[in-house]
C-alpha positions as a printed Julia matrix, in Angstrom:
526×3 Matrix{Float64}:
 107.31  132.87   87.08
 103.95  134.62   87.52
 101.99  134.8    90.73
  98.52  133.24   90.67
  95.45  133.59   92.86
  92.31  131.52   93.38
  88.9   132.9    92.37
  85.3   131.73   92.15
  83.61  132.32   88.81
  80.15  131.05   87.95
  80.18  128.78   91.02
  83.49  127.1    90.04
  86.98  127.57   91.5
  89.89  128.56   89.22
  93.57  129.45   89.56
  94.34  132.6    87.56
  97.43  134.72   87.03
  97.32  138.11   88.74
  97.59  140.16   85.53
  94.93  137.99   83.88
  92.68  138.48   86.91
  93.08  142.27   86.62
  91.89  142.18   83.0
  88.96  139.87   83.85
  87.94  142.06   86.8
  88.1   145.18   84.63
  85.88  143.45   82.05
  83.25  142.48   84.66
  83.3   146.03   86.07
  82.77  147.46   82.57
  79.72  145.23   82.16
  78.27  146.42   85.46
  78.94  150.08   84.59
  77.36  149.66   81.17
  74.23  147.96   82.5
  73.81  150.19   85.53
  71.28  149.4    88.25
  68.59  148.05   85.95
  66.51  145.06   87.13
  68.0   142.81   84.49
  71.66  143.77   85.09
  72.3   141.18   87.8
  70.96  138.32   85.62
  73.06  139.38   82.64
  76.29  139.58   84.65
  75.55  136.23   86.32
  74.95  134.56   82.94
  78.12  136.13   81.52
  80.16  134.8    84.46
  78.64  131.31   84.09
  79.4   131.29   80.36
  82.95  132.53   81.0
  83.55  129.68   83.48
  82.43  127.15   80.84
  84.79  128.65   78.27
  87.71  128.64   80.73
  87.12  124.93   81.47
  87.3   124.2    77.72
  90.44  126.32   77.28
  92.29  124.83   80.28
  92.11  121.23   78.97
  94.52  119.8    81.5
  96.29  123.06   82.45
  95.96  124.38   85.99
  96.1   128.19   85.65
  94.18  130.72   83.53
  96.5   132.99   81.52
  96.11  136.43   79.9
  95.67  134.83   76.48
  92.78  132.71   77.78
  91.08  135.76   79.32
  91.49  137.7    76.06
  90.0   134.81   74.07
  86.99  134.56   76.39
  86.38  138.33   76.28
  86.61  138.22   72.49
  83.93  135.49   72.41
  81.63  137.2    74.91
  82.05  140.7    73.48
  82.73  144.05   75.15
  80.09  146.69   76.01
  81.97  149.3    73.94
  81.48  147.21   70.8
  77.72  147.34   71.32
  77.67  151.08   72.05
  80.03  152.17   69.27
  79.06  149.73   66.58
  75.61  148.32   66.95
  73.32  150.96   68.4
  73.84  153.51   65.6
  72.79  151.1    62.88
  69.3   150.01   61.88
  67.63  146.78   62.92
  68.27  145.19   59.52
  71.99  145.97   59.74
  72.13  144.29   63.16
  70.65  141.1    61.81
  72.91  141.03   58.78
  76.07  141.59   60.83
  75.15  139.16   63.62
  77.42  136.08   63.44
  75.91  132.69   62.89
  75.27  130.78   66.11
  77.77  128.06   66.99
  76.05  126.92   70.19
  74.41  123.51   70.41
  70.77  123.67   71.32
  69.69  122.19   74.63
  66.35  120.6    75.3
  64.09  122.61   77.6
  60.34  122.97   78.01
  59.17  126.25   76.45
  57.0   127.83   79.14
  56.31  130.98   77.13
  54.76  129.4    74.05
  53.58  126.11   75.53
  49.9   125.2    75.81
  50.11  122.7    78.69
  53.68  122.28   79.92
  55.73  123.44   76.92
  57.0   119.96   75.99
  55.9   120.06   72.34
  57.02  123.66   71.94
  60.44  122.83   73.44
  60.84  119.84   71.11
  59.89  122.0    68.15
  62.56  124.57   68.99
  65.18  121.87   69.66
  64.64  120.1    66.33
  63.8   123.34   64.46
  60.38  121.95   63.51
  56.99  123.57   63.97
  55.69  122.57   67.4
  52.3   121.67   65.87
  53.95  118.51   64.46
  54.79  117.26   67.96
  51.37  118.25   69.29
  49.71  116.17   66.56
  52.12  113.29   67.26
  51.31  113.31   70.99
  47.6   113.46   70.18
  47.77  110.48   67.8
  49.76  108.42   70.34
  47.31  109.39   73.07
  44.26  108.1    71.19
  46.12  105.12   69.67
  47.4   103.38   72.81
  47.77  106.0    75.53
  51.54  106.09   75.05
  51.47  109.78   74.22
  50.24  110.71   77.69
  52.93  108.59   79.37
  55.73  110.05   77.24
  54.41  113.58   77.76
  54.19  113.21   81.55
  57.67  111.66   81.73
  59.14  114.52   79.7
  57.14  117.0    81.78
  58.9   115.7    84.89
  62.33  114.97   83.4
  62.9   117.95   81.07
  63.52  121.27   82.87
  61.62  124.38   81.87
  63.56  127.31   80.4
  63.22  129.92   83.14
  66.25  132.18   82.9
  67.35  134.21   79.91
  70.41  132.02   79.51
  68.32  128.83   79.46
  66.04  130.28   76.79
  69.08  131.23   74.72
  70.5   127.7    75.13
  67.12  126.33   74.06
  67.24  128.38   70.84
  70.95  127.69   70.29
  71.96  131.37   70.44
  75.53  132.38   71.18
  75.79  133.3    74.85
  77.65  136.6    74.71
  77.12  140.06   76.13
  75.2   141.54   73.21
  72.78  138.61   72.9
  72.2   138.43   76.65
  71.5   142.15   76.91
  69.2   142.1    73.9
  67.24  139.07   75.15
  66.89  140.35   78.7
  65.58  143.72   77.52
  63.16  142.1    75.09
  61.84  139.77   77.79
  61.56  142.6    80.3
  59.51  144.66   77.85
  57.4   141.62   76.97
  56.62  140.99   80.64
  55.5   144.6    81.11
  53.24  144.38   78.05
  51.79  141.05   79.17
  51.1   142.4    82.65
  49.09  145.22   81.11
  47.1   142.95   78.78
  46.73  139.79   80.85
  43.29  138.82   82.08
  42.23  136.01   84.33
  43.44  132.64   82.97
  40.91  130.27   81.56
  39.63  127.17   83.25
  41.78  124.76   81.23
  44.97  126.74   81.81
  44.35  126.74   85.54
  43.54  123.04   85.45
  46.71  122.11   83.57
  48.8   124.4    85.75
  47.41  122.66   88.84
  48.1   119.23   87.36
  51.57  120.39   86.44
  52.28  121.58   89.96
  51.06  118.25   91.36
  53.29  116.3    88.98
  56.25  118.53   89.78
  55.61  117.97   93.51
  55.5   114.21   92.93
  58.7   114.47   90.96
  60.34  116.36   93.82
  59.23  113.67   96.29
  60.76  111.0    94.08
  63.83  113.19   93.78
  64.19  113.31   97.57
  63.73  109.53   97.76
  66.36  109.1    95.05
  68.77  111.33   96.98
  68.23  109.28  100.15
  68.89  106.07   98.2
  72.03  107.62   96.71
  73.27  108.58  100.19
  72.58  105.05  101.51
  74.42  103.53   98.54
  77.29  105.95   99.1
  77.57  104.94  102.76
  77.5   101.26  101.74
  80.21  101.85   99.1
  82.41  103.76  101.56
  81.94  101.13  104.29
  82.68   98.2   101.96
  85.69  100.01  100.53
  87.21  100.97  103.89
  86.57   97.59  105.53
  87.94   95.81  102.45
  91.03   98.03  102.39
  91.64   97.45  106.09
  91.21   93.68  105.74
  93.36   93.52  102.59
  96.18   95.59  104.07
  96.1    93.73  107.39
  96.05   90.25  105.87
  98.73   90.94  103.25
 101.23   93.12  105.12
 100.51   92.64  108.83
  99.53   88.97  109.02
 102.35   88.05  111.4
 101.47   90.91  113.74
  97.82   89.86  113.85
  98.81   86.25  114.54
 100.97   87.37  117.47
  98.18   89.55  118.87
  95.47   86.88  118.49
  97.27   83.54  118.88
  94.05   81.51  119.16
  92.52   82.95  115.99
  94.84   81.97  113.16
  98.37   80.69  113.01
  98.98   80.95  109.26
  99.54   84.23  107.45
  98.7    84.93  103.82
 102.42   85.11  103.03
 102.9    81.61  104.5
  99.91   80.34  102.55
 101.32   81.73   99.31
 104.78   80.44  100.16
 103.42   76.91  100.63
 102.04   76.89   97.07
 104.08   79.14   94.77
 107.62   78.52   93.5
 108.86   82.06   94.07
 112.1    83.38   95.49
 110.06   86.07   97.24
 106.34   86.24   97.96
 106.45   89.95   97.05
 106.1    88.97   93.37
 102.53   87.92   94.08
 101.74   89.9    97.26
 102.33   93.38   95.76
 100.32   92.8    92.53
  97.59   91.07   94.55
  97.37   94.1    96.87
  96.95   96.54   93.98
  94.44   94.29   92.19
  92.27   94.21   95.32
  92.95   97.67   96.78
  92.41   99.84   93.69
  88.75   98.77   93.11
  88.13   99.23   96.85
  89.63  102.73   96.68
  87.41  103.44   93.67
  84.38  102.4    95.75
  85.37  104.82   98.52
  85.98  107.63   96.01
  82.65  106.97   94.3
  80.83  107.0    97.65
  82.45  110.29   98.69
  81.63  111.85   95.35
  77.99  110.72   95.6
  77.66  112.36   99.04
  79.65  115.58   98.62
  79.24  116.01   94.82
  82.63  117.65   94.47
  84.03  118.44   91.05
  87.49  117.23   90.17
  89.58  117.13   87.04
  90.48  113.49   87.63
  91.5   112.33   84.15
  95.2   112.11   85.02
  94.48  110.33   88.31
  92.1   107.88   86.63
  94.56  107.05   83.85
  97.43  106.6    86.33
  95.45  104.36   88.7
  93.99  102.34   85.81
  97.5   101.84   84.41
  98.8   100.59   87.78
  95.84   98.21   88.09
  96.34   96.81   84.58
 100.07   96.31   85.24
  99.26   94.53   88.53
  96.7    92.27   86.83
  99.16   91.48   84.05
 101.96   90.65   86.49
  99.62   88.52   88.62
  98.36   86.67   85.54
 101.97   86.15   84.4
 102.93   84.61   87.78
  99.82   82.41   87.86
 100.41   81.25   84.28
 103.94   80.06   85.04
 102.8    78.54   88.32
 100.13   76.55   86.46
 102.91   74.62   84.71
 103.61   72.92   88.04
 100.23   71.17   87.79
 100.42   69.81   84.23
 101.55   66.2    84.89
 100.09   63.76   87.44
 101.96   60.73   88.78
 100.97   57.92   91.18
 103.21   55.98   93.58
 101.94   52.6    94.82
 102.85   51.09   98.22
 101.49   47.69   99.35
 102.13   46.29  102.83
 101.2    42.91  104.26
  99.66   43.2   107.73
 100.81   40.39  110.03
  98.63   40.14  113.13
  99.98   38.81  116.44
  97.72   35.78  116.25
  97.57   34.09  112.9
  94.22   32.61  113.91
  92.64   36.05  114.32
  89.99   36.59  111.68
  88.94   40.12  112.68
  91.04   43.28  112.4
  90.08   46.47  114.2
  90.36   49.7   112.14
  90.98   52.87  114.21
  91.99   56.46  113.39
  94.94   57.89  115.3
  93.69   60.54  117.73
  97.22   61.67  118.67
  98.3    62.97  115.27
  98.18   66.59  116.49
 100.83   66.01  119.18
 103.71   68.39  118.56
 101.52   70.6   116.39
 100.3    73.98  117.66
  96.74   74.53  118.91
  94.14   72.99  116.54
  92.32   76.35  116.27
  95.28   77.58  114.24
  94.41   75.3   111.35
  93.66   76.88  107.99
  91.22   74.53  106.26
  90.62   74.43  102.53
  88.52   71.55  101.25
  90.46   68.38  102.26
  93.66   70.28  103.11
  94.87   71.99  106.28
  97.82   74.24  107.03
  99.06   74.51  110.6
 102.11   75.82  112.4
 104.49   73.05  113.37
 107.25   74.45  115.59
 107.0    77.81  113.83
 106.9    76.36  110.3
 103.82   75.86  108.12
 102.87   72.19  107.72
 100.54   71.1   104.92
  98.24   68.2   105.76
  95.6    66.46  103.66
  92.74   64.1   104.36
  93.09   60.65  102.73
  90.26   58.61  101.23
  89.84   55.2   102.9
  88.36   52.14  101.16
  87.69   48.5   102.06
  88.58   46.05   99.27
  89.08   42.37   98.44
  92.56   40.86   98.93
  93.93   38.44   96.33
  95.95   36.63   99.01
  95.18   34.99  102.35
  96.61   37.92  104.36
  95.38   41.34  105.39
  97.05   43.98  103.2
  97.2    47.77  103.13
  97.41   49.44   99.72
  98.42   53.12   99.63
  98.23   55.13   96.4
  99.99   58.52   96.54
  99.25   61.02   93.77
 100.75   64.4    93.0
 101.19   66.86   90.14
 104.31   68.55   88.84
 105.9    70.35   85.91
 107.61   67.1    84.86
 106.98   63.43   85.52
 110.09   63.26   87.71
 108.99   66.22   89.85
 105.46   64.84   90.2
 106.77   61.41   91.3
 109.21   63.01   93.75
 106.39   65.06   95.25
 104.22   61.93   95.56
 107.04   60.02   97.26
 107.3    62.87   99.76
 103.78   62.21  101.07
 103.7    60.58  104.48
 100.77   58.62  105.93
 101.64   56.81  109.13
  99.97   53.63  110.32
 100.75   51.1   113.04
  99.62   47.62  114.05
  98.79   47.44  117.75
  97.78   43.91  118.72
  94.93   43.25  116.31
  94.23   46.93  115.63
  95.35   48.93  112.62
  95.79   52.56  113.73
  95.83   54.95  110.76
  96.57   58.67  110.81
  93.54   60.68  109.61
  95.91   63.08  107.81
  98.8    62.69  105.43
 101.59   65.28  105.46
 103.92   66.79  102.87
 107.67   66.71  103.31
 109.11   69.89  104.8
 109.73   72.35  101.98
 107.43   70.64   99.47
 104.75   72.82   97.84
 101.08   72.05   97.45
 100.53   70.23   94.15
  96.98   68.88   94.55
  98.34   65.82   96.35
  95.96   63.11   97.49
  96.29   59.73   99.15
  93.99   56.74   98.67
  94.21   53.99  101.3
  92.58   50.56  100.85
  92.41   47.85  103.5
  92.35   44.54  101.6
  90.44   41.74  103.33
  90.89   38.06  102.41
  87.81   35.94  101.78
  85.94   35.22  105.04
  87.96   37.71  107.11
  86.31   40.45  109.13
  86.91   44.09  110.03
  85.51   46.21  112.84
  85.44   49.88  111.79
  85.75   52.28  114.72
  83.65   55.47  114.71
  86.84   57.55  114.61
  87.23   56.43  110.96
  84.04   58.11  109.72
  85.69   61.42  108.56
  88.11   59.65  106.21
  85.94   56.78  104.94
  85.05   57.27  101.29
  81.38   57.42  100.33
  82.2    55.53   97.1
  83.02   52.07   98.46
  83.27   49.36   95.8
  82.39   46.42   98.06
  79.22   47.82   99.6
  76.54   50.48   99.1
  76.68   51.89  102.64
  77.51   55.47  103.66
  80.44   56.12  106.04
  78.12   56.67  109.04
  76.52   53.28  108.29
  79.88   51.48  108.14
  81.3    52.62  111.48
  80.64   50.87  114.79
  79.92   47.54  113.05
  81.66   44.3   112.04
  81.87   43.45  108.34
  82.92   40.21  106.61
  84.29   39.82  103.08
  82.15   37.35  101.13
  82.88   37.1    97.46
  83.47   40.7    96.43
  81.06   42.23   98.92
  81.11   43.33  102.54
  78.38   41.73  104.62
  77.46   43.03  108.05
  77.78   40.54  110.9
  74.96   41.05  113.39
């Protein structure tokens, strides 16, 4: 087992074995000794280190530590100073060119500041595509005079494409192999060229100064937009992190600590997510849906937090293994959740209806008007009303520590075929089989009571203890004989249906008034 240390190379952090580090350090020292204290030495060594870090990243490919073999391979690619001194400098220029290996580097797009006329865009494109730059200059000119598109494209590329400033960037632009010999040769050539240009250069012409000024202005504008973009990125990152953390906190609290929250805030909610799931799903344990649901929700929220942190701090991370692992967990969770939901959906395939009809016998047979009232005392014995969990026409509340599912019925006024007041109750429910659906419908309870000449109806129906939610609904119809009347109390408004068959009035127009059945229509008695 070899000891490893951590180093920084080309601005990146690596783990490297001690013996491999000794060889790499010796190689860097040999470069410095060979180059001496020349002005270009620092640039060459910096470019060599940057290139070495890129090669190490390619060679690691999932491994964590740089080995001796990797260091030897990188040195072989970059070349040693002794090879240049012993082999290349004694030969002629033609021999150097003939022995130089063919470049394997991909060219990168830069603006060529040395040979460019305005900003080096056309010259850079020419080098990148290995085409004479005059072709691109003509193309930009034609587009400029045709529809002005050439100027727009040129300015965009001027701002977006970086200029080749360093020796390494110019070598990348030309697609040259970035090794010691090429770097040293290019740096020396450029250093000599600069000295010659300084001796020959005169005052720039008017157009060159003009375009340089325009270029500086455009670059400044680009920098301003760059700052604005960075600010927007930071704001987005903060939003992502906030949404992710709040979502994670809410998800974790509601799924795993619902009972604790209920006990701490008794007036806020009396039904936990586990109880809500338990009242719907046919599962031996709610964990079969709670755990997959947590991962399905939490992993995207964690990804939001990670993305936000990465946008702010811009850290580099070899996260392929982490990404694959997390994505696999999320896919498994989604699959398991879909599997549970698919089998649960079978419990809603068949719908059955149970019909109950009751004759209402008033105390006085001569009474022609029945009073219709909603029971205001239905919540007696049920915990505080604020603990209700409402979903459409359904509510879930704690009843002596147990969840109780309640639904809102639909109330109609209809025509009786007999001479008596009648109450027709239709109970509907779904199930996996006809027998289960009918049993679930029979388990629905809607209480009503005749008090003198008043029919008091509960505004909620309830499910039998232990029954699951199966899209149950109850339809109640008060059947009036011909010529009989009904007074509808205002307490009935929440459960009166807006689709009455005997009249065209809305629920708020029906309540607080007396109605008489004439023919098949309700007529208001004023």
